[in-house]
Amino acid sequence: MSMKVAPRLKSRPKRYRRFTSRTLAIPRFVVQRMMLKPLVWSLTRVDVRTEADLRRLRGAFLVVANHASHLDTPLVLGSLPRRLSRYLAAGAAADYFFEVRWRKWLTSLVFNTFPVDRTGARAHSGVSKRLLARGVPLLIFPEGGRSASGRIGAFKPGAAALAIACDVPCVPVAICGAHEAMPRGQWWPVRGRPPVTVRIGAPIWPRPGESATAFTERLATEVRRLHAMNDSDEPADRPRSSKGDGMTEVRHMKWWGWGNEGVAFEYRDKPDFAPFVQQAIGLDVTAPGVSVPEFDSLEVPESRLDDEFRTELEQIVGADHVQVDAMSRVVHTFGKSIRDLLRVRSGSLERTPDVVVYPGDEDQVQRLVHAAVAADCVVIPFGGGSNIAGSLEPAPDEERVVISLDMGRMNRVLEIDEESGLARIEAGALGPDLERELGKRGWTMGHFPDSFTHSTLGGWIATRSSGMQSDKYGDIADIVRGVRVARPGGVVEIRAIPSASTGPSVREMIVGSEGRLGVITEATMHVHRVPEVREILGYFFPNWKAGLAAMREIAESDASPTVTRVSDAPESAFSFATRKESKGIEAAGANALMRVLKARGWDLDQICLSFIGYEGSASHVRYEKKLVRKIVRRHGGFSVGKSPGRLYDQKKFDTPYIRDFLLDRGAAGDVSETAAPWSKLEHLYEHTIASARKAYDDIGVQGWIMCHLSHSYHAGACLYFTFAFMHGDEPLKQYDHVKSAIQQAFIDAGGTLSHHHAVGVEHAPWLSQDISPEGVALMQGLFDSADPKRNFNPDKIIPRS
Ligand SMILES: Cc1cc2nc3c(=O)[nH]c(=O)nc-3n(C[C@H](O)[C@H](O)[C@H](O)COP(=O)(O)OP(=O)(O)OC[C@H]3O[C@@H](n4cnc5c(N)ncnc54)[C@H](O)[C@@H]3O)c2cc1C
């Protein structure tokens, strides 16, 4: 349960009483959270990334942030957990904000401001110390003013000196994109909801005896590091693989799990989560989890790379970009499927790549491909390493040298053809990197898979990915127009033509090829103007059948929402269980709504939560919402407003961390998804649920399965199942049994083996049932002729016979 920062309330001299006044905190809450935050969040696209666990932060502290825009203070206040921002007092220039009475009054009311001397006058000296001594946390911008260029300037030592004198920690915060959104001299953000990211780092304490200069340096370095994670214009001092022993600037996920080091799923602020999981799979989440093994305890196979070939690789990409250390090779061995995570956590590393290389441009990729094929090596292109189909692992019995070709340095947006709405982008660009670069010029690609933060353009193309807004923007197969692929014979160049009649589509052969046809170096993608309005509304349906029918009717209608998603009753219950504790009006409102629904005859256990997204001009969005409202009503549903949708939108990229949380506690939780025509969806759903339940019975476990529909098309939609159970001593065997039952159910009920997670090795057993043996033979012919010596990511999609 979260606690409020507790300013010391005893012996408050009158002058400081306003800072800790509970009465004044109420209007401040109303203005900050109910007016300012919704306004700033609607005018910009704010992404809050909390890199650290702030739950243990208590008492006074300083927030130190870079400063380039008047948006910065509302952004920080709106991004910090309410517990920490409630009494946060923002430093404001005494010579500007405290000279005029109305300005002083207004900023004090809204931002709890305290005066900061900038002019050398010491009229307010000691105020900040006294506030800290009273437990009031402070927000300080150590640059001393807003940067005119948007670049982070030198930090003044005042904040560090204050932290040392009062022995309080500093929370570093990097605000990225606010300068572009509303630079100095402007009083309103630019049009088009520019993207802004607020990155909150781990609290930093002054070291014993540390000078203010040294502490300032540490704080500045941390804020720059957080900023550089977002903005490659800043000096790049990016974190590397969790152990940090690679020599490149490319970021990687944790070797043992999803996402960034230090970020984890938290259940304690979600009061319904523990009882829900207990009931669903019999797991007590409050019991301590097991820790991940020490990396040094893993037995990592030796690299088979010899010195001569290493020198050849170094001559192509430079010595810093050829890695053979154990951490680099382990990070590049697997993707992030549950099979992958179970194996890497248990040290089951039969075969790792022998070397990881990081090319910097297409010419280097081409030379690497030539060298690798000439030496009969295996080349496995690596994007973000986020796939969940076993698309990366080298075959355990592979005798040849295996090269993991990491595309992470090739991450630029090369060109935007504004007239055609096309952008040329290098294949190694991660989602946030490419969207940020496009966003700076008012464009978006509109591709947002749940793995967005850690997957790349090349990976999306190579796995036929689909993002949450595919209803409007299309799957990656629709978005990619042109593509360049490095192959032994030279570069395949498919130009960005809107549509062409040039025989079987080579572009389509590359899409979904999982590295088997060569290395995608860049692609030319559809891009769109950032919409004026973007909204995701929440809806309730009385049951799953009604939700499905409404989604089908919306797909058929004139409305073209960006997202159509409806969860079945178990998934809706799960969503409710992961809500944070609500109090006061919010909690009373939710309870009242449930009472009304019950009175109207709704079975509350059958409620299905839905999200529908809208984008475009304000009038277009209004029109679409009206159309959808009518359809929803016809199926017994109604809108529950913007808040659930906003929450879903903000938190969707954090959900993947839950799988590690469960694994730490002996439970396997994973996903399987398919697509089928509308006419088959209901049966497919029932059949899959029944098959999973039978599989749980077979292995004698209490299992859970839930589902949502997303990605609607003219002829059908994707059904996305999430399943979980407490595993025993043979987790892989048990997992394979359940997963296989679900996959087979898809095929038997008329669905495909995967809508957007690719084939890899994990889904390969169902390929022939999906596309027919003759279809597999055709594909095999393509692979055999394109790659006769099986140098390119062999054994994926079609296993060795
Ligand atoms: C929690 C979670 C959520 C996910 N959500 C989604 C989702 O919403 N939608 C979705 O579509 N997927 C999703 N995925 C799956 C995964 O993110 C996608 O498969 C993604 O497209 C993989 O991209 P990547 O850059 O990580 O590729 P990697 O995992 O590095 O590689 C995947 C395959 O592509 C090949 N490849 C990578 N780059 C290139 C290149 N430049 N040239 C040739 N081949 C290349 C690799 O060799 C490999 O075969 C999710 C995964 C997880 C773990």
Short mmCIF file of N, CA, C and O in Angstrom, two decimals, residues 421-519:
data_model
loop_
_atom_site.label_atom_id
_atom_site.label_comp_id
_atom_site.label_asym_id
_atom_site.label_seq_id
_atom_site.Cartn_x
_atom_site.Cartn_y
_atom_site.Cartn_z
N GLY A 421 4.29 10.74 -48.71
CA GLY A 421 4.02 10.08 -47.43
C GLY A 421 4.83 8.80 -47.30
O GLY A 421 4.30 7.74 -46.94
N LEU A 422 6.12 8.89 -47.62
CA LEU A 422 7.01 7.73 -47.55
C LEU A 422 8.28 8.12 -46.78
O LEU A 422 8.77 9.23 -46.95
N ALA A 423 8.76 7.20 -45.95
CA ALA A 423 10.02 7.48 -45.25
C ALA A 423 10.97 6.31 -45.42
O ALA A 423 10.57 5.16 -45.29
N ARG A 424 12.24 6.65 -45.73
CA ARG A 424 13.29 5.61 -45.83
C ARG A 424 13.94 5.50 -44.45
O ARG A 424 14.44 6.49 -43.92
N ILE A 425 13.93 4.30 -43.93
CA ILE A 425 14.40 4.12 -42.55
C ILE A 425 15.34 2.91 -42.50
O ILE A 425 15.06 1.87 -43.12
N GLU A 426 16.44 3.03 -41.74
CA GLU A 426 17.35 1.90 -41.61
C GLU A 426 16.71 0.80 -40.76
O GLU A 426 15.93 1.09 -39.83
N ALA A 427 17.08 -0.44 -41.07
CA ALA A 427 16.35 -1.58 -40.50
C ALA A 427 16.54 -1.76 -39.01
O ALA A 427 15.72 -2.38 -38.34
N GLY A 428 17.63 -1.22 -38.45
CA GLY A 428 17.88 -1.45 -37.02
C GLY A 428 17.20 -0.45 -36.11
O GLY A 428 17.39 -0.50 -34.89
N ALA A 429 16.39 0.46 -36.67
CA ALA A 429 15.76 1.48 -35.83
C ALA A 429 14.73 0.85 -34.90
O ALA A 429 13.83 0.13 -35.35
N LEU A 430 14.84 1.14 -33.61
CA LEU A 430 13.84 0.69 -32.65
C LEU A 430 12.60 1.57 -32.78
O LEU A 430 12.70 2.72 -33.23
N GLY A 431 11.45 1.06 -32.33
CA GLY A 431 10.21 1.80 -32.45
C GLY A 431 10.29 3.24 -31.94
O GLY A 431 10.00 4.19 -32.68
N PRO A 432 10.72 3.45 -30.67
CA PRO A 432 10.73 4.82 -30.16
C PRO A 432 11.66 5.73 -30.95
O PRO A 432 11.37 6.91 -31.14
N ASP A 433 12.80 5.17 -31.42
CA ASP A 433 13.76 5.99 -32.16
C ASP A 433 13.15 6.49 -33.46
O ASP A 433 13.23 7.68 -33.80
N LEU A 434 12.51 5.59 -34.19
CA LEU A 434 12.01 6.03 -35.50
C LEU A 434 10.78 6.92 -35.34
O LEU A 434 10.61 7.90 -36.07
N GLU A 435 9.93 6.62 -34.35
CA GLU A 435 8.75 7.48 -34.16
C GLU A 435 9.16 8.87 -33.69
O GLU A 435 8.55 9.87 -34.06
N ARG A 436 10.21 8.91 -32.86
CA ARG A 436 10.65 10.23 -32.39
C ARG A 436 11.15 11.07 -33.57
O ARG A 436 10.80 12.24 -33.72
N GLU A 437 11.98 10.43 -34.43
CA GLU A 437 12.53 11.18 -35.57
C GLU A 437 11.42 11.62 -36.52
O GLU A 437 11.43 12.73 -37.02
N LEU A 438 10.48 10.71 -36.78
CA LEU A 438 9.36 11.08 -37.66
C LEU A 438 8.52 12.17 -37.00
O LEU A 438 8.11 13.15 -37.64
N GLY A 439 8.29 12.01 -35.69
CA GLY A 439 7.43 12.95 -34.96
C GLY A 439 7.98 14.36 -34.97
O GLY A 439 7.22 15.32 -34.99
N LYS A 440 9.32 14.48 -34.98
CA LYS A 440 9.92 15.81 -35.00
C LYS A 440 9.47 16.60 -36.22
O LYS A 440 9.43 17.81 -36.22
N ARG A 441 9.15 15.86 -37.29
CA ARG A 441 8.71 16.54 -38.51
C ARG A 441 7.21 16.36 -38.75
O ARG A 441 6.70 16.58 -39.84
N GLY A 442 6.52 15.93 -37.70
CA GLY A 442 5.05 15.88 -37.78
C GLY A 442 4.50 14.62 -38.43
O GLY A 442 3.35 14.62 -38.86
N TRP A 443 5.31 13.53 -38.48
CA TRP A 443 4.85 12.30 -39.13
C TRP A 443 4.82 11.15 -38.14
O TRP A 443 5.49 11.17 -37.12
N THR A 444 4.06 10.14 -38.50
CA THR A 444 4.07 8.88 -37.72
C THR A 444 3.92 7.71 -38.69
O THR A 444 3.31 7.86 -39.75
N MET A 445 4.48 6.57 -38.28
CA MET A 445 4.29 5.37 -39.11
C MET A 445 3.04 4.62 -38.64
O MET A 445 2.50 3.78 -39.34
N GLY A 446 2.66 4.86 -37.39
CA GLY A 446 1.43 4.27 -36.87
C GLY A 446 1.56 2.78 -36.54
O GLY A 446 0.54 2.12 -36.39
N HIS A 447 2.79 2.29 -36.40
CA HIS A 447 2.96 0.86 -36.08
C HIS A 447 3.40 0.74 -34.61
O HIS A 447 4.52 1.09 -34.27
N PHE A 448 2.49 0.24 -33.77
CA PHE A 448 2.78 0.18 -32.35
C PHE A 448 2.49 -1.21 -31.78
O PHE A 448 1.49 -1.41 -31.08
N PRO A 449 3.37 -2.20 -32.08
CA PRO A 449 3.18 -3.50 -31.41
C PRO A 449 3.43 -3.35 -29.91
O PRO A 449 4.06 -2.38 -29.49
N ASP A 450 2.96 -4.29 -29.13
CA ASP A 450 3.18 -4.20 -27.67
C ASP A 450 4.68 -4.22 -27.34
O ASP A 450 5.09 -3.78 -26.28
N SER A 451 5.46 -4.76 -28.25
CA SER A 451 6.91 -4.84 -28.05
C SER A 451 7.64 -3.63 -28.63
O SER A 451 8.86 -3.64 -28.75
N PHE A 452 6.89 -2.59 -28.98
CA PHE A 452 7.38 -1.40 -29.68
C PHE A 452 8.72 -0.89 -29.14
O PHE A 452 9.62 -0.56 -29.91
N THR A 453 8.84 -0.83 -27.82
CA THR A 453 10.02 -0.20 -27.23
C THR A 453 11.30 -0.98 -27.50
O THR A 453 12.39 -0.44 -27.43
N HIS A 454 11.18 -2.28 -27.79
CA HIS A 454 12.38 -3.11 -27.91
C HIS A 454 12.44 -3.90 -29.20
O HIS A 454 13.16 -4.89 -29.27
N SER A 455 11.69 -3.52 -30.20
CA SER A 455 11.77 -4.23 -31.48
C SER A 455 12.08 -3.24 -32.60
O SER A 455 11.89 -2.04 -32.43
N THR A 456 12.56 -3.77 -33.72
CA THR A 456 13.09 -2.91 -34.78
C THR A 456 12.28 -3.03 -36.07
O THR A 456 11.55 -4.01 -36.28
N LEU A 457 12.52 -2.07 -36.93
CA LEU A 457 11.84 -2.09 -38.22
C LEU A 457 12.16 -3.38 -38.99
O LEU A 457 11.26 -4.04 -39.53
N GLY A 458 13.44 -3.76 -39.03
CA GLY A 458 13.83 -4.98 -39.77
C GLY A 458 13.15 -6.21 -39.18
O GLY A 458 12.69 -7.09 -39.91
N GLY A 459 13.09 -6.26 -37.83
CA GLY A 459 12.45 -7.39 -37.17
C GLY A 459 10.96 -7.43 -37.48
O GLY A 459 10.38 -8.49 -37.70
N TRP A 460 10.33 -6.25 -37.50
CA TRP A 460 8.89 -6.22 -37.79
C TRP A 460 8.63 -6.78 -39.19
O TRP A 460 7.70 -7.56 -39.39
N ILE A 461 9.47 -6.34 -40.14
CA ILE A 461 9.24 -6.80 -41.52
C ILE A 461 9.51 -8.30 -41.61
O ILE A 461 8.73 -9.05 -42.22
N ALA A 462 10.59 -8.74 -40.98
CA ALA A 462 10.99 -10.14 -41.09
C ALA A 462 10.04 -11.09 -40.36
O ALA A 462 10.11 -12.30 -40.55
N THR A 463 9.16 -10.56 -39.50
CA THR A 463 8.22 -11.44 -38.78
C THR A 463 6.76 -11.15 -39.13
O THR A 463 5.87 -11.68 -38.47
N ARG A 464 6.50 -10.29 -40.07
CA ARG A 464 5.13 -9.90 -40.45
C ARG A 464 4.36 -9.38 -39.24
O ARG A 464 3.27 -9.85 -38.91
N SER A 465 4.94 -8.39 -38.62
CA SER A 465 4.38 -7.86 -37.37
C SER A 465 3.07 -7.08 -37.58
O SER A 465 2.75 -6.67 -38.70
N SER A 466 2.37 -6.89 -36.49
CA SER A 466 1.16 -6.07 -36.54
C SER A 466 1.09 -5.24 -35.25
O SER A 466 1.39 -5.74 -34.17
N GLY A 467 0.69 -3.98 -35.39
CA GLY A 467 0.62 -3.10 -34.21
C GLY A 467 -0.81 -2.86 -33.79
O GLY A 467 -1.75 -3.16 -34.54
N MET A 468 -0.97 -2.28 -32.60
CA MET A 468 -2.33 -2.12 -32.05
C MET A 468 -3.22 -1.24 -32.93
O MET A 468 -4.44 -1.35 -32.89
N GLN A 469 -2.62 -0.36 -33.75
CA GLN A 469 -3.44 0.53 -34.57
C GLN A 469 -3.56 0.05 -36.01
O GLN A 469 -3.79 0.83 -36.92
N SER A 470 -3.42 -1.27 -36.17
CA SER A 470 -3.39 -1.81 -37.53
C SER A 470 -4.72 -1.60 -38.27
O SER A 470 -4.74 -1.60 -39.49
N ASP A 471 -5.82 -1.42 -37.52
CA ASP A 471 -7.11 -1.26 -38.21
C ASP A 471 -7.05 -0.06 -39.16
O ASP A 471 -7.65 -0.06 -40.22
N LYS A 472 -6.31 0.96 -38.76
CA LYS A 472 -6.20 2.14 -39.62
C LYS A 472 -4.93 2.10 -40.48
O LYS A 472 -4.96 2.33 -41.68
N TYR A 473 -3.79 1.79 -39.84
CA TYR A 473 -2.51 1.93 -40.55
C TYR A 473 -2.11 0.68 -41.32
O TYR A 473 -1.23 0.73 -42.16
N GLY A 474 -2.72 -0.45 -41.00
CA GLY A 474 -2.37 -1.70 -41.65
C GLY A 474 -1.32 -2.46 -40.87
O GLY A 474 -0.71 -1.95 -39.93
N ASP A 475 -1.15 -3.72 -41.23
CA ASP A 475 -0.06 -4.53 -40.68
C ASP A 475 1.23 -4.07 -41.34
O ASP A 475 1.21 -3.36 -42.35
N ILE A 476 2.35 -4.57 -40.85
CA ILE A 476 3.62 -4.11 -41.42
C ILE A 476 3.67 -4.45 -42.92
O ILE A 476 4.24 -3.71 -43.73
N ALA A 477 3.04 -5.56 -43.30
CA ALA A 477 3.04 -5.96 -44.71
C ALA A 477 2.37 -4.91 -45.59
O ALA A 477 2.71 -4.77 -46.77
N ASP A 478 1.42 -4.15 -44.99
CA ASP A 478 0.76 -3.09 -45.77
C ASP A 478 1.57 -1.80 -45.74
O ASP A 478 1.48 -0.99 -46.66
N ILE A 479 2.31 -1.61 -44.65
CA ILE A 479 3.02 -0.33 -44.46
C ILE A 479 4.32 -0.30 -45.26
O ILE A 479 4.75 0.75 -45.72
N VAL A 480 4.96 -1.47 -45.40
CA VAL A 480 6.26 -1.48 -46.11
C VAL A 480 6.01 -1.42 -47.62
O VAL A 480 5.23 -2.19 -48.17
N ARG A 481 6.67 -0.46 -48.26
CA ARG A 481 6.53 -0.33 -49.73
C ARG A 481 7.81 -0.78 -50.42
O ARG A 481 7.80 -1.64 -51.28
N GLY A 482 8.93 -0.17 -50.03
CA GLY A 482 10.21 -0.54 -50.66
C GLY A 482 11.10 -1.21 -49.63
O GLY A 482 10.94 -1.02 -48.43
N VAL A 483 12.05 -2.02 -50.12
CA VAL A 483 12.93 -2.70 -49.17
C VAL A 483 14.26 -3.02 -49.85
O VAL A 483 14.31 -3.21 -51.07
N ARG A 484 15.32 -2.99 -49.06
CA ARG A 484 16.65 -3.37 -49.59
C ARG A 484 17.19 -4.52 -48.75
O ARG A 484 17.14 -4.47 -47.51
N VAL A 485 17.69 -5.54 -49.43
CA VAL A 485 18.14 -6.75 -48.72
C VAL A 485 19.52 -7.13 -49.22
O VAL A 485 19.73 -7.32 -50.43
N ALA A 486 20.47 -7.23 -48.29
CA ALA A 486 21.83 -7.64 -48.66
C ALA A 486 21.87 -9.15 -48.79
O ALA A 486 21.48 -9.87 -47.87
N ARG A 487 22.36 -9.59 -49.96
CA ARG A 487 22.45 -11.02 -50.25
C ARG A 487 23.81 -11.32 -50.88
O ARG A 487 24.47 -10.40 -51.33
N PRO A 488 24.20 -12.59 -50.94
CA PRO A 488 25.53 -12.89 -51.49
C PRO A 488 25.72 -12.33 -52.91
O PRO A 488 26.79 -11.87 -53.27
N GLY A 489 24.66 -12.32 -53.69
CA GLY A 489 24.80 -11.84 -55.07
C GLY A 489 24.75 -10.32 -55.20
O GLY A 489 24.97 -9.78 -56.27
N GLY A 490 24.44 -9.62 -54.15
CA GLY A 490 24.29 -8.16 -54.22
C GLY A 490 23.03 -7.74 -53.47
O GLY A 490 22.41 -8.56 -52.79
N VAL A 491 22.66 -6.48 -53.63
CA VAL A 491 21.50 -5.97 -52.87
C VAL A 491 20.22 -6.10 -53.69
O VAL A 491 20.16 -5.65 -54.83
N VAL A 492 19.22 -6.75 -53.11
CA VAL A 492 17.89 -6.77 -53.74
C VAL A 492 17.29 -5.40 -53.47
O VAL A 492 17.25 -4.95 -52.33
N GLU A 493 16.83 -4.75 -54.52
CA GLU A 493 16.26 -3.42 -54.33
C GLU A 493 14.82 -3.41 -54.83
O GLU A 493 14.57 -3.51 -56.03
N ILE A 494 13.89 -3.34 -53.91
CA ILE A 494 12.48 -3.23 -54.30
C ILE A 494 12.09 -1.78 -54.07
O ILE A 494 12.11 -1.29 -52.93
N ARG A 495 11.81 -1.08 -55.15
CA ARG A 495 11.52 0.34 -55.04
C ARG A 495 10.12 0.57 -54.43
O ARG A 495 9.26 -0.31 -54.51
N ALA A 496 9.94 1.76 -53.87
CA ALA A 496 8.66 2.06 -53.21
C ALA A 496 7.64 2.51 -54.24
O ALA A 496 7.46 3.70 -54.48
N ILE A 497 6.99 1.54 -54.84
CA ILE A 497 5.95 1.83 -55.82
C ILE A 497 4.60 1.57 -55.14
O ILE A 497 4.47 0.59 -54.41
N PRO A 498 3.61 2.44 -55.35
CA PRO A 498 2.35 2.23 -54.61
C PRO A 498 1.71 0.88 -54.88
O PRO A 498 1.17 0.24 -53.98
N SER A 499 1.76 0.40 -56.15
CA SER A 499 1.24 -0.92 -56.46
C SER A 499 1.84 -1.31 -57.81
O SER A 499 2.04 -0.45 -58.66
N ALA A 500 2.15 -2.58 -58.00
CA ALA A 500 2.85 -2.95 -59.23
C ALA A 500 2.39 -4.31 -59.71
O ALA A 500 1.97 -5.16 -58.90
N SER A 501 2.47 -4.52 -61.02
CA SER A 501 2.11 -5.81 -61.60
C SER A 501 3.37 -6.46 -62.15
O SER A 501 3.63 -6.46 -63.35
N THR A 502 4.21 -6.94 -61.24
CA THR A 502 5.53 -7.44 -61.65
C THR A 502 5.71 -8.91 -61.28
O THR A 502 6.76 -9.32 -60.81
N GLY A 503 4.64 -9.68 -61.46
CA GLY A 503 4.75 -11.10 -61.14
C GLY A 503 4.61 -11.32 -59.66
O GLY A 503 4.25 -10.41 -58.91
N PRO A 504 4.89 -12.55 -59.19
CA PRO A 504 4.82 -12.81 -57.75
C PRO A 504 5.64 -11.76 -57.00
O PRO A 504 6.74 -11.40 -57.45
N SER A 505 5.14 -11.30 -55.90
CA SER A 505 5.75 -10.15 -55.24
C SER A 505 7.02 -10.54 -54.47
O SER A 505 6.96 -11.30 -53.49
N VAL A 506 8.16 -10.00 -54.90
CA VAL A 506 9.41 -10.25 -54.17
C VAL A 506 9.34 -9.52 -52.82
O VAL A 506 9.85 -10.01 -51.81
N ARG A 507 8.71 -8.38 -52.84
CA ARG A 507 8.54 -7.64 -51.56
C ARG A 507 7.84 -8.55 -50.54
O ARG A 507 8.27 -8.68 -49.40
N GLU A 508 6.77 -9.21 -50.97
CA GLU A 508 6.03 -10.11 -50.07
C GLU A 508 6.88 -11.31 -49.65
O GLU A 508 6.68 -11.86 -48.58
N MET A 509 7.82 -11.71 -50.52
CA MET A 509 8.69 -12.83 -50.11
C MET A 509 9.61 -12.42 -48.97
O MET A 509 9.94 -13.21 -48.10
N ILE A 510 10.01 -11.15 -49.01
CA ILE A 510 10.92 -10.67 -47.95
C ILE A 510 10.16 -10.51 -46.64
O ILE A 510 10.67 -10.82 -45.56
N VAL A 511 8.92 -10.04 -46.75
CA VAL A 511 8.11 -9.84 -45.53
C VAL A 511 7.86 -11.22 -44.90
O VAL A 511 7.33 -12.11 -45.56
N GLY A 512 8.26 -11.38 -43.65
CA GLY A 512 8.07 -12.67 -42.98
C GLY A 512 9.18 -13.66 -43.23
O GLY A 512 9.05 -14.83 -42.85
N SER A 513 10.29 -13.22 -43.86
CA SER A 513 11.32 -14.20 -44.24
C SER A 513 12.25 -14.59 -43.08
O SER A 513 13.09 -15.48 -43.22
N GLU A 514 12.16 -13.90 -41.94
CA GLU A 514 12.90 -14.27 -40.73
C GLU A 514 14.40 -14.46 -40.99
O GLU A 514 15.02 -15.40 -40.47
N GLY A 515 14.95 -13.63 -41.81
CA GLY A 515 16.40 -13.68 -42.05
C GLY A 515 16.84 -14.77 -43.00
O GLY A 515 18.03 -14.92 -43.27
N ARG A 516 15.91 -15.54 -43.53
CA ARG A 516 16.31 -16.68 -44.36
C ARG A 516 16.66 -16.28 -45.78
O ARG A 516 17.23 -17.08 -46.53
N LEU A 517 16.33 -15.06 -46.19
CA LEU A 517 16.63 -14.66 -47.57
C LEU A 517 17.70 -13.58 -47.63
O LEU A 517 18.02 -13.09 -48.72
N GLY A 518 18.27 -13.20 -46.51
CA GLY A 518 19.29 -12.16 -46.50
C GLY A 518 19.00 -11.17 -45.39
O GLY A 518 18.11 -11.37 -44.56
N VAL A 519 19.74 -10.06 -45.41
CA VAL A 519 19.64 -9.08 -44.32
C VAL A 519 18.96 -7.81 -44.85
O VAL A 519 19.47 -7.16 -45.76
#
